[in-house]
Coordinates of C-alpha atoms and ligand atoms in Angstrom, one line a residue:
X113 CA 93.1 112.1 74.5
X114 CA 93.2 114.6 77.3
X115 CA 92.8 113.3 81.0
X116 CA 92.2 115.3 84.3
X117 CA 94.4 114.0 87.2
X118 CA 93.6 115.2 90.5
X119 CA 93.9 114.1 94.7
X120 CA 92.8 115.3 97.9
X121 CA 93.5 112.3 100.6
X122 CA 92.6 112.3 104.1
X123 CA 91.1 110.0 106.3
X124 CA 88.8 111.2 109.2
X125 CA 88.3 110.2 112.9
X126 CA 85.1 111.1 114.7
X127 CA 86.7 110.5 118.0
X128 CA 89.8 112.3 117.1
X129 CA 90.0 116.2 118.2
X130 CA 92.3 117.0 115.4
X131 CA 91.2 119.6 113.0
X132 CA 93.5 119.8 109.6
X133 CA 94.1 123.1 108.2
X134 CA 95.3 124.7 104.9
X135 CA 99.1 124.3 106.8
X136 CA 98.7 121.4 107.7
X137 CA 98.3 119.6 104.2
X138 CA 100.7 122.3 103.0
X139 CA 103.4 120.6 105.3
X140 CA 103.2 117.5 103.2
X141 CA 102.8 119.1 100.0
X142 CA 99.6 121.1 98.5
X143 CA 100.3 121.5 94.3
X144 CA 98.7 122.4 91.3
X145 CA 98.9 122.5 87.5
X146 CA 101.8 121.1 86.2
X147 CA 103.9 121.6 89.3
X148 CA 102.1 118.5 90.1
X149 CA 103.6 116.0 87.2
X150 CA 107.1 117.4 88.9
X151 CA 105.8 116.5 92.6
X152 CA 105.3 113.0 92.0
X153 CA 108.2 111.4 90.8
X154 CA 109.8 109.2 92.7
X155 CA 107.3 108.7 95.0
X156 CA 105.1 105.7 95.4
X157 CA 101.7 107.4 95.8
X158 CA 98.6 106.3 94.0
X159 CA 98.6 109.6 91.8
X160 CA 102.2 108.6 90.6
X161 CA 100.9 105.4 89.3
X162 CA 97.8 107.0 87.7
X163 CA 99.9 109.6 85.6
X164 CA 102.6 106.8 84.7
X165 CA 99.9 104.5 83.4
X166 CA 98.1 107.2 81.6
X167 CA 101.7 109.1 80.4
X168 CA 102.5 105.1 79.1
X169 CA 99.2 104.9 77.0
X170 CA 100.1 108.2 75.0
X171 CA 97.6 110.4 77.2
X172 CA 97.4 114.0 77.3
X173 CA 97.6 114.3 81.0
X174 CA 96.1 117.8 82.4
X175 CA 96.9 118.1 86.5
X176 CA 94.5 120.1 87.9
X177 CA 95.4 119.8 92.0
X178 CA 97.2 117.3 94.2
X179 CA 97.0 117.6 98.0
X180 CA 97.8 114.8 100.6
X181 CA 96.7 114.8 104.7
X182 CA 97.3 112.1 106.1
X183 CA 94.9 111.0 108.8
X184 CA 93.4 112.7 111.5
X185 CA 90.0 114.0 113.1
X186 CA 88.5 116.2 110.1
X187 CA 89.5 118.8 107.7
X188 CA 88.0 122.2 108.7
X189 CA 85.5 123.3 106.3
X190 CA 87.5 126.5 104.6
X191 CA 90.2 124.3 103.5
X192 CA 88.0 121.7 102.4
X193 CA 85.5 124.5 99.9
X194 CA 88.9 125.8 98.6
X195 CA 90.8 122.9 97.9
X196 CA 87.1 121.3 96.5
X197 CA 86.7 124.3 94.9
X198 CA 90.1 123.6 93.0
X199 CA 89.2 119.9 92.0
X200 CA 86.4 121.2 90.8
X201 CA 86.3 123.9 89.0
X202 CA 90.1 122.9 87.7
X203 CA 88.2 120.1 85.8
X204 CA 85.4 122.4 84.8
X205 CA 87.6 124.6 83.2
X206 CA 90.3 121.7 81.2
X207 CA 87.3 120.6 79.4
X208 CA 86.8 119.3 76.9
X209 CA 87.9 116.0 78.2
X210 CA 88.0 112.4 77.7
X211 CA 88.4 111.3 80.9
X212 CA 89.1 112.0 84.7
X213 CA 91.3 110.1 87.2
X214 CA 91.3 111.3 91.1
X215 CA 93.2 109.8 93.8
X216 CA 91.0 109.8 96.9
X217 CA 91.6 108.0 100.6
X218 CA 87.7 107.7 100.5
X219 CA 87.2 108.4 104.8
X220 CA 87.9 112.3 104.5
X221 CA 85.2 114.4 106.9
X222 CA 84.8 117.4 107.3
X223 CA 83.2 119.8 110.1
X224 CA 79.7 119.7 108.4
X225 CA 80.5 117.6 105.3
X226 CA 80.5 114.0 106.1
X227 CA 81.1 112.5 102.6
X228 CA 83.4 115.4 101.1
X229 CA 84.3 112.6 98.0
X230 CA 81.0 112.3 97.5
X231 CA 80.6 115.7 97.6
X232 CA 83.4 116.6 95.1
X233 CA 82.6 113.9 92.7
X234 CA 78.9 114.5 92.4
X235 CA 80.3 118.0 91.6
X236 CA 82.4 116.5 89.3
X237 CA 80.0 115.3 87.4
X238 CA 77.6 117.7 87.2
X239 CA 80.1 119.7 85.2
X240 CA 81.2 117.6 83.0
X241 CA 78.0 115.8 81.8
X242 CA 77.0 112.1 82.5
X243 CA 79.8 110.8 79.2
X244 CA 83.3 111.4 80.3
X245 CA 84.6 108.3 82.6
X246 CA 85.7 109.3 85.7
X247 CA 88.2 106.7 87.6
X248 CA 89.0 107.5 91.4
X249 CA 91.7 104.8 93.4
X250 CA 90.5 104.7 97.4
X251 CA 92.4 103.6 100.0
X252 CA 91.7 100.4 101.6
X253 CA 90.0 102.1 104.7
X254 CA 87.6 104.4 102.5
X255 CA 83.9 104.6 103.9
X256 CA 82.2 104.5 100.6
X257 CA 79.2 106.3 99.4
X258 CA 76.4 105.4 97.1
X259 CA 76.8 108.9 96.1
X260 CA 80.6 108.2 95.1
X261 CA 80.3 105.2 93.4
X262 CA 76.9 106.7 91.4
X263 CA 79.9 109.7 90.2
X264 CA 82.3 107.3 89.2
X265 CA 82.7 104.6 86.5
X266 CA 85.3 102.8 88.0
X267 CA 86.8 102.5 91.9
X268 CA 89.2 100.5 93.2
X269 CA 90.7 99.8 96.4
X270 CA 94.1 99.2 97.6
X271 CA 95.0 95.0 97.4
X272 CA 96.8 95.3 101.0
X273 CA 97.7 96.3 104.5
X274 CA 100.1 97.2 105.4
X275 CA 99.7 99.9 101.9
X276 CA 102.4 98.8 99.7
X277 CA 100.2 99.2 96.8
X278 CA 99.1 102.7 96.6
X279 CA 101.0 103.2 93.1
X280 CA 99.8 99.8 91.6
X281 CA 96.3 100.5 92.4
X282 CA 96.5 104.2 91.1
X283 CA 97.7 102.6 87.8
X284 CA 94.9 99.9 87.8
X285 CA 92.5 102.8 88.1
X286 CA 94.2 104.4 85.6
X287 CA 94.1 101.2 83.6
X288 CA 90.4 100.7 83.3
X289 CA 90.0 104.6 82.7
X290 CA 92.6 104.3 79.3
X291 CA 90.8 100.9 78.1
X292 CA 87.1 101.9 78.7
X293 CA 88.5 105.5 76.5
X294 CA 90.0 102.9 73.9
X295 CA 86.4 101.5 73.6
X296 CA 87.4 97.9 75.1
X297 CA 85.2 98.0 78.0
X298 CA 82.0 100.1 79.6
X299 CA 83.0 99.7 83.3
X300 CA 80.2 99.6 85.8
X301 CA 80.4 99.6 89.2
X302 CA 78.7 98.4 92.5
X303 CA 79.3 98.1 95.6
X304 CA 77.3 96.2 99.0
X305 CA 77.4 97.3 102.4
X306 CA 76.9 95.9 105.7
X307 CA 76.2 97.8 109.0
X308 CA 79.6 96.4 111.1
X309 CA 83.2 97.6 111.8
X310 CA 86.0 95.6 112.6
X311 CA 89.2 96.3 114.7
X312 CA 92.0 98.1 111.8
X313 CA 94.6 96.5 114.1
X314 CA 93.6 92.7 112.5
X315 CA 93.2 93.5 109.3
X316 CA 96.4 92.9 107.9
X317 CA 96.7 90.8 104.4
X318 CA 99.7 89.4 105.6
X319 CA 100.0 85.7 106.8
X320 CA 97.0 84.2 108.1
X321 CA 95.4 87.3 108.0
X322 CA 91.2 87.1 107.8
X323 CA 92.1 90.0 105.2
X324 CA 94.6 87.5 103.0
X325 CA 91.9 85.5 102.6
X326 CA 89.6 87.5 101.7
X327 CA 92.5 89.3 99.2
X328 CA 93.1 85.7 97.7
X329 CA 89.1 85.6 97.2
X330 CA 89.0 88.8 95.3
X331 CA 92.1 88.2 93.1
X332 CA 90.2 84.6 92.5
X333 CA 87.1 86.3 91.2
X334 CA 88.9 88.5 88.9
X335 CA 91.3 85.4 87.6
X336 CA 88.3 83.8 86.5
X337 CA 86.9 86.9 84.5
X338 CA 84.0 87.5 86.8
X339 CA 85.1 91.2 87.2
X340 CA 87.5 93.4 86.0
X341 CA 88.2 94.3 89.4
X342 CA 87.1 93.5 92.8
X343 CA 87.7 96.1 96.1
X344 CA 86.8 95.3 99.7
X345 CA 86.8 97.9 102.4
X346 CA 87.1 96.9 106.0
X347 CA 86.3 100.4 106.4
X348 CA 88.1 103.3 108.5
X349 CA 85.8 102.3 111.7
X350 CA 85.9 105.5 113.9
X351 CA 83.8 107.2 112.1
X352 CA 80.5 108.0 114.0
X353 CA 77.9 107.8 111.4
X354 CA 74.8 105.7 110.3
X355 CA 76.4 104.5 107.0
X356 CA 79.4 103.5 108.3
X357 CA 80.0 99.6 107.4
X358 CA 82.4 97.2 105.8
X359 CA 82.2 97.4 101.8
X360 CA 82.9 95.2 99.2
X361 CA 82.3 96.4 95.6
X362 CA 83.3 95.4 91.9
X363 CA 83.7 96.6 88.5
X364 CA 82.7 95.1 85.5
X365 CA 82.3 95.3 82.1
X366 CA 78.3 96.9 81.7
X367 CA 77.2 94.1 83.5
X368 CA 75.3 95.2 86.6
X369 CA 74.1 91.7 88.0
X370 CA 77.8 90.2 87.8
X371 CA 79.3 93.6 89.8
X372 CA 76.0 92.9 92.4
X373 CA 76.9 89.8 92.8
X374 CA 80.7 89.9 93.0
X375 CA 80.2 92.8 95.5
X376 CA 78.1 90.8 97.9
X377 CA 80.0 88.1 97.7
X378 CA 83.5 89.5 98.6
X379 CA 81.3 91.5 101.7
X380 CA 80.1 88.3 102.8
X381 CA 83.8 86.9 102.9
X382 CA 84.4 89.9 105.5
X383 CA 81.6 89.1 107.4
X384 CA 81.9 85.6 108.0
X385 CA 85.5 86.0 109.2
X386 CA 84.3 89.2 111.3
X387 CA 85.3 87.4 114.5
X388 CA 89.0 86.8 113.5
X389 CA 90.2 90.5 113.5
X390 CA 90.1 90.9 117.3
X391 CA 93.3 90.3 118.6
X392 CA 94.7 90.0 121.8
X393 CA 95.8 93.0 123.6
X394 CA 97.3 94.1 127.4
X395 CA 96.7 97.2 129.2
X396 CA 100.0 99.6 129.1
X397 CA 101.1 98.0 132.2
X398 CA 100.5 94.9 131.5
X399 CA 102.3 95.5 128.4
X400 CA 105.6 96.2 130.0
X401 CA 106.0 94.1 132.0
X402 CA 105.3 90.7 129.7
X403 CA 107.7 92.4 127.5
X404 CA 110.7 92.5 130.1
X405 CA 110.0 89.1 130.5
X406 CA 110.6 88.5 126.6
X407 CA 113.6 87.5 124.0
X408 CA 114.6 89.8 122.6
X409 CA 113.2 93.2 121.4
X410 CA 109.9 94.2 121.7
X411 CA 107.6 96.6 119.8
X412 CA 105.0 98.3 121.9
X413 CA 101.6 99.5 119.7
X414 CA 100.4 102.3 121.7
X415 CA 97.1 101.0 119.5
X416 CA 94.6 103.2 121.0
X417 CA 96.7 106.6 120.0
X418 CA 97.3 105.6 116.5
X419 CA 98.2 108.8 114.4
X420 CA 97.9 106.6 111.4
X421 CA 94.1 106.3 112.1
X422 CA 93.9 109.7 112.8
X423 CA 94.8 110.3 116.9
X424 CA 96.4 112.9 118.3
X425 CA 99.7 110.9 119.5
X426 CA 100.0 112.3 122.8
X427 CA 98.6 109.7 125.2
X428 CA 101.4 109.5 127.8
X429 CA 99.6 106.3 129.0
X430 CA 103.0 103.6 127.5
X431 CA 105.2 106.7 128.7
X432 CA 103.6 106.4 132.2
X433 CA 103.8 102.4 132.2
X434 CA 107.4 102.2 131.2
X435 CA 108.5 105.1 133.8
X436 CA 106.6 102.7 136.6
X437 CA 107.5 99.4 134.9
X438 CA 110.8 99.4 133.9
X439 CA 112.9 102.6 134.0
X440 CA 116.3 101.8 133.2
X441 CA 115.5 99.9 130.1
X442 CA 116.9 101.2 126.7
X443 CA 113.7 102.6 125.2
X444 CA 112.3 104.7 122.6
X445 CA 109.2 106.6 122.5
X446 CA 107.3 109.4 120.3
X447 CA 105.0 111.5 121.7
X448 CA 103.3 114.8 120.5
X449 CA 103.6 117.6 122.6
X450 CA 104.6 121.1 121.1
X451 CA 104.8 122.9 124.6
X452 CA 107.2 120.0 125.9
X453 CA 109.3 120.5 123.0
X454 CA 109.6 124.3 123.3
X455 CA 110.2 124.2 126.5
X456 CA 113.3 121.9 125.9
X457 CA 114.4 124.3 122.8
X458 CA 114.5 127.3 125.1
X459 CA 116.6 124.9 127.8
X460 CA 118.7 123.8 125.7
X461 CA 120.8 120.8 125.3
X462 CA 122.5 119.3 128.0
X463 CA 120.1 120.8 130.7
X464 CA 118.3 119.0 133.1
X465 CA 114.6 119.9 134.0
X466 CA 111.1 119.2 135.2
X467 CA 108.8 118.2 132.3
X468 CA 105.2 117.6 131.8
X469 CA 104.6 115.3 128.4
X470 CA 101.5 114.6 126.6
X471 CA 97.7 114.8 126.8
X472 CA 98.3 118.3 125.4
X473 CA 95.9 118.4 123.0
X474 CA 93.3 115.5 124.2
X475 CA 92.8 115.6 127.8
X476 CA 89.8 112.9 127.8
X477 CA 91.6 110.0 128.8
X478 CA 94.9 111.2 130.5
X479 CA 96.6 114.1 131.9
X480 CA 100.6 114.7 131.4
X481 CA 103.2 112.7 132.7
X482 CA 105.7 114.7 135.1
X483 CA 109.2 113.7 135.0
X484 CA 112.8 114.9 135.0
X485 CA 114.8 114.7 132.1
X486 CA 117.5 115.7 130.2
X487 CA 117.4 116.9 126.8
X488 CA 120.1 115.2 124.3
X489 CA 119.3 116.4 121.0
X490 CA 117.2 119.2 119.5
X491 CA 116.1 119.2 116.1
X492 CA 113.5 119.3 113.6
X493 CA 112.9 115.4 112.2
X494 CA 112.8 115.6 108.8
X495 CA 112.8 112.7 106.8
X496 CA 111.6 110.9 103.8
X497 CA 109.2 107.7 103.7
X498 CA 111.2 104.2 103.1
X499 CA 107.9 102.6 101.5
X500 CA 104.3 102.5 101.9
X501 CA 101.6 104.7 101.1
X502 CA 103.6 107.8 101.0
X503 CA 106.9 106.5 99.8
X504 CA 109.4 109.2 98.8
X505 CA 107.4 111.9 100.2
X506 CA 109.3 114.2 103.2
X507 CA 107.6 115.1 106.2
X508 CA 108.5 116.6 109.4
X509 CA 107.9 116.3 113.1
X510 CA 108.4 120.2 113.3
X511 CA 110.7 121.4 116.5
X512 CA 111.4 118.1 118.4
X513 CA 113.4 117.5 121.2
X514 CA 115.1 113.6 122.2
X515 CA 115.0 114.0 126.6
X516 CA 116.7 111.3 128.5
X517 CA 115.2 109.9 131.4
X518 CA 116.5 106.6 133.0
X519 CA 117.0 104.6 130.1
X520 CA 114.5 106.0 127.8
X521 CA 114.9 108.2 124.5
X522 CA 111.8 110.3 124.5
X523 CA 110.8 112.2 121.3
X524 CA 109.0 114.8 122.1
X525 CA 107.2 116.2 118.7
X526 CA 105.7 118.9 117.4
X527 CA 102.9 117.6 114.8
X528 CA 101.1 114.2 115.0
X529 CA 103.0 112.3 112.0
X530 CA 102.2 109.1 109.7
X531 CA 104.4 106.7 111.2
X532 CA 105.7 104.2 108.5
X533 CA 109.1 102.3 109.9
X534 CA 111.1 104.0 112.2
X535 CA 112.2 106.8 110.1
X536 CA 111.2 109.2 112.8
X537 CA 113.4 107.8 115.1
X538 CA 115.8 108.0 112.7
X539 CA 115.9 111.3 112.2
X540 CA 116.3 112.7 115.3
X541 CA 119.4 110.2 115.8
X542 CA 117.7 107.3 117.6
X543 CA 118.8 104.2 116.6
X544 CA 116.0 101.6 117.5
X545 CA 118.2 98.4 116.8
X546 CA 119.9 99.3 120.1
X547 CA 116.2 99.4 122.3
X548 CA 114.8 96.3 124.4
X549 CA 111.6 98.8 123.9
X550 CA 110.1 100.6 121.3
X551 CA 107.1 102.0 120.7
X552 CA 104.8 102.8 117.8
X553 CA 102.0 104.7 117.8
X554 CA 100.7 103.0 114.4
X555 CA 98.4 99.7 113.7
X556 CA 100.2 98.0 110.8
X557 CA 103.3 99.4 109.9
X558 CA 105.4 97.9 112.6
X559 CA 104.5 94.3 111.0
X560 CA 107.1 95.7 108.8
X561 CA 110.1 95.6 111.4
X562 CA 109.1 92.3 112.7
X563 CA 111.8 89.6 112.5
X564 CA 113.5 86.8 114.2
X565 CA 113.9 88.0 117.3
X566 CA 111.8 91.1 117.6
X567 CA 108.2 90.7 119.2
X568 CA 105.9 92.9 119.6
X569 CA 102.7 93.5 122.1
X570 CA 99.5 95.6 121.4
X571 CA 97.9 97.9 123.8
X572 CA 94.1 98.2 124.6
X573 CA 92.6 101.1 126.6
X574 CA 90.8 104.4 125.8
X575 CA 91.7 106.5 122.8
X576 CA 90.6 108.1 119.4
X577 CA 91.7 104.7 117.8
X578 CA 90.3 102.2 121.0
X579 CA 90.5 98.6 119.5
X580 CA 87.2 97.8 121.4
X581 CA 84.7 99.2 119.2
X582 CA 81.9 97.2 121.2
X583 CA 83.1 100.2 123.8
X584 CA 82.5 103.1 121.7
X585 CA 80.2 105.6 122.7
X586 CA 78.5 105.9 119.3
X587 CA 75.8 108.4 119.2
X588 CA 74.9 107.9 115.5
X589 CA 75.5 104.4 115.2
X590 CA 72.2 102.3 114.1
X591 CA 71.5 99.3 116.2
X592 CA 72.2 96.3 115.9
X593 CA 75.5 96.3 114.5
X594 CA 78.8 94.1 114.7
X595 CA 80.4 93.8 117.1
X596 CA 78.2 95.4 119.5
X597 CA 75.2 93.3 118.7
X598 CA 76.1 89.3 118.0
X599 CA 73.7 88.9 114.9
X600 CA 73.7 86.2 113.2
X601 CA 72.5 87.8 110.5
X602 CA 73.9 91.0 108.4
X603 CA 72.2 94.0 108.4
X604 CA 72.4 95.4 105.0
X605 CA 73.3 99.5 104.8
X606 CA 73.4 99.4 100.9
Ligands
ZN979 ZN1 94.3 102.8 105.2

């Protein structure tokens, strides 16, 4: 049996300025045909799980196009019709077919697109005819779409967060596709949606977590045979549209009613626990100073600047705090600012200068920090993921420059990039162990360097990623929604 594989991941910010270009995905890696089968391996992505699992089951696996962005504000509409373009008529043009798999983050936008997956699948199938099973994996942060799920037979959603199950849910996609093409099931699939966001920053499936519950409820459901799988979707929430909302949506086998009513019932397990994913938080200040006053180490989530969920990651505001606060600590910090680090390339190391960091790119919040520093190390931070949703891929913070001031190790970087552990650091010879400080402009990744004797501290104040979303200036947002509004009941979007 011949099966299509295919990605195009990205997930969109509204309140991010950051437009992603053809060079931009082609940093991380843009492939096709069977250059593709070659770029996976080794890597823990949700496409590398898809083509093992089909590879395993004696598929005829046809890659069509693979191309990864990470997160930021939205993909500009050229790269978007030709890399569409390539999904599309790729597929069009392998048939015949059996079946289609299509790795997807599921919270892509575009400049005039705002539900591009939608968009691509619908496509999809249109050219292949209403038969052939499509499978798509999402990310757990995907804003779906009736218009998606209507596409495909079968979507599921990463299990957790931290992502440490980008390949197992690629496979599990892949799963269903290779047993409803064996004739063992007819997967249908639904999904429920409620008009409310919650904060990304307590949505972890870890501990306590309002998320592990809801995780446990979901496995629960699908233990007892109620679904072949079950997805919920705390939703990418700075994304400034009417049909934003948290999800939850099932797959069963051709039975509608059971995936209506698992679907509503894992959304209602978000909603009732709405209220648990705020988490405390202290102004940058603030911040700095409780942490002096800690044990130990202490991990600093620059929250609002979050280049995981899609900001720029040049907020000087922790930069500014820890200057004012506490200057002769050992400290590490990462901000993006191209001009900063050119201007310490042409310096050169060892010199000693004026520099102006961050709030190069997004100047709505802050303007750049003045100070005087010396620059250590020059170099261009390339490295490869340790884990998580792009384990084994390389990326690269482009021409980046380590300056001294006081204390602190500043990175100043050339492109806004995922942050999963500290492997930046790393690679430009910072050694984080050795900090009282560190910071992280990420929302669930550090969890992952948390240990006896490490802390950590999140940040609240203005950003593309602001946990406050009650603070929001929304302009397409429908009232009343959580958490603005304090209903009591849902408000249903689908
Ligand atoms: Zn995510």
């Amino acid at each position: 049996m011949r099966v299509a594989v295919a990605s195009f991941e990205y997930e969109g910010n509204s309140l991010s300025l950051r437009v992603e270009r053809r060079e931009d995905f082609a940093r991380i890696g843009i492939f096709e045909g069977q250059a593709i089968l070659q770029a996976v391996e080794g890597k823990g992505l949700a496409l590398t799980g898809g083509i093992h699992a089909l590879r395993d089951a004696g598929m005829q696996i046809v890659p069509i196009f693979a191309a990864k962005g990470g997160a930021g504000g939205h993909v500009e509409d050229g790269f978007f019709a030709e890399a569409a373009a390539r999904v599309i008529e790729g597929i069009a043009a392998a048939l015949p077919l059996d079946g289609v798999y299509i790795a997807l983050h599921g919270a892509m936008i575009c400049g005039e697109e705002k539900d591009p997956e939608g968009a691509i699948l619908a496509a999809v199938r249109a050219r292949i005819g209403p038969r052939i099973p499509i499978a798509i994996s999402l990310d757990l942060h995907a804003h779906v779409t009736p218009r998606m799920v209507a596409a495909a037979d079968i979507v599921v959603g990463y299990e957790t967060y931290p992502h440490v199950d980008a390949y197992r849910t690629g496979a599990c996609a892949a799963g269903l596709l290779i047993r409803a093409l064996r004739g063992e099931i007819s997967p249908v699939t639904r999904m429920r949606k409620y008009n409310a966001i919650v904060p990304v920053l307590g949505g972890a499936t870890l501990d306590c977590a309002p998320m592990t519950h809801v995780a446990a409820h979901a496995r629960a459901m699908e233990a007892e045979g109620r679904a072949l799988s079950v997805s919920y979707f705390p939703v990418q929430p700075w994304l400034d549209m009417a049909d934003v909302g948290i999800t939850g949506l099932a797959v069963t086998d051709a039975d509608q009613d059971a995936a209506d009513a698992v679907a509503q019932e894992i959304l209602d397990q978000m909603w009732q626990r709405r209220r648990e994913f705020e988490l405390p938080a202290m102004t940058p200040a603030e911040a700095v100073q409780a942490a002096m006053e800690m044990e130990g180490q202490v991990l600093l989530v620059d929250a609002p600047d979050s280049i995981g969920g899609g900001a720029s990651g040049d907020s000087p505001a922790l930069l500014a705090a820890i200057l004012a606060h506490a200057p002769k600590a050992e400290a590490a910090l990462c901000i993006v600012d191209p001009h900063a680090a050119a201007r310490a390339s042409e310096l050169g190391v060892g010199a000693e200068a004026e520099f102006a960091v961050g709030a190069w790119q997004d100047q709505r919040w802050f303007k750049p920090v003045s100070l005087t520093a010396r620059v250590e190390r020059l170099c261009e931070g390339s490295f490869t993921y340790r884990g998580g949703p792009a384990s084994g891929a390389k990326a690269r913070l482009g021409p980046t420059a380590v300056l001294r001031v006081g204390g602190l190790r500043l990175l100043v970087a050339s492109h806004a990039v995922y942050e999963h552990l500290d492997e930046h650091y790393a690679a430009c010879g910072v050694d984080i162990t050795a900090c009282k400080l560190v910071s992280f402009k990420n929302l669930m990744n550090y969890q992952k360097l948390l240990r006896p004797g490490v802390g950590f501290i999140a940040l609240h104040g203005p950003g593309s990623t602001p946990l406050r979303l009650q603070d929001v200036a929304w302009e397409n947002r429908r009232r009343p929604f959580w958490p603005r509004d304090d209903m009591a009941v849902p408000m249903p979007i689908v």
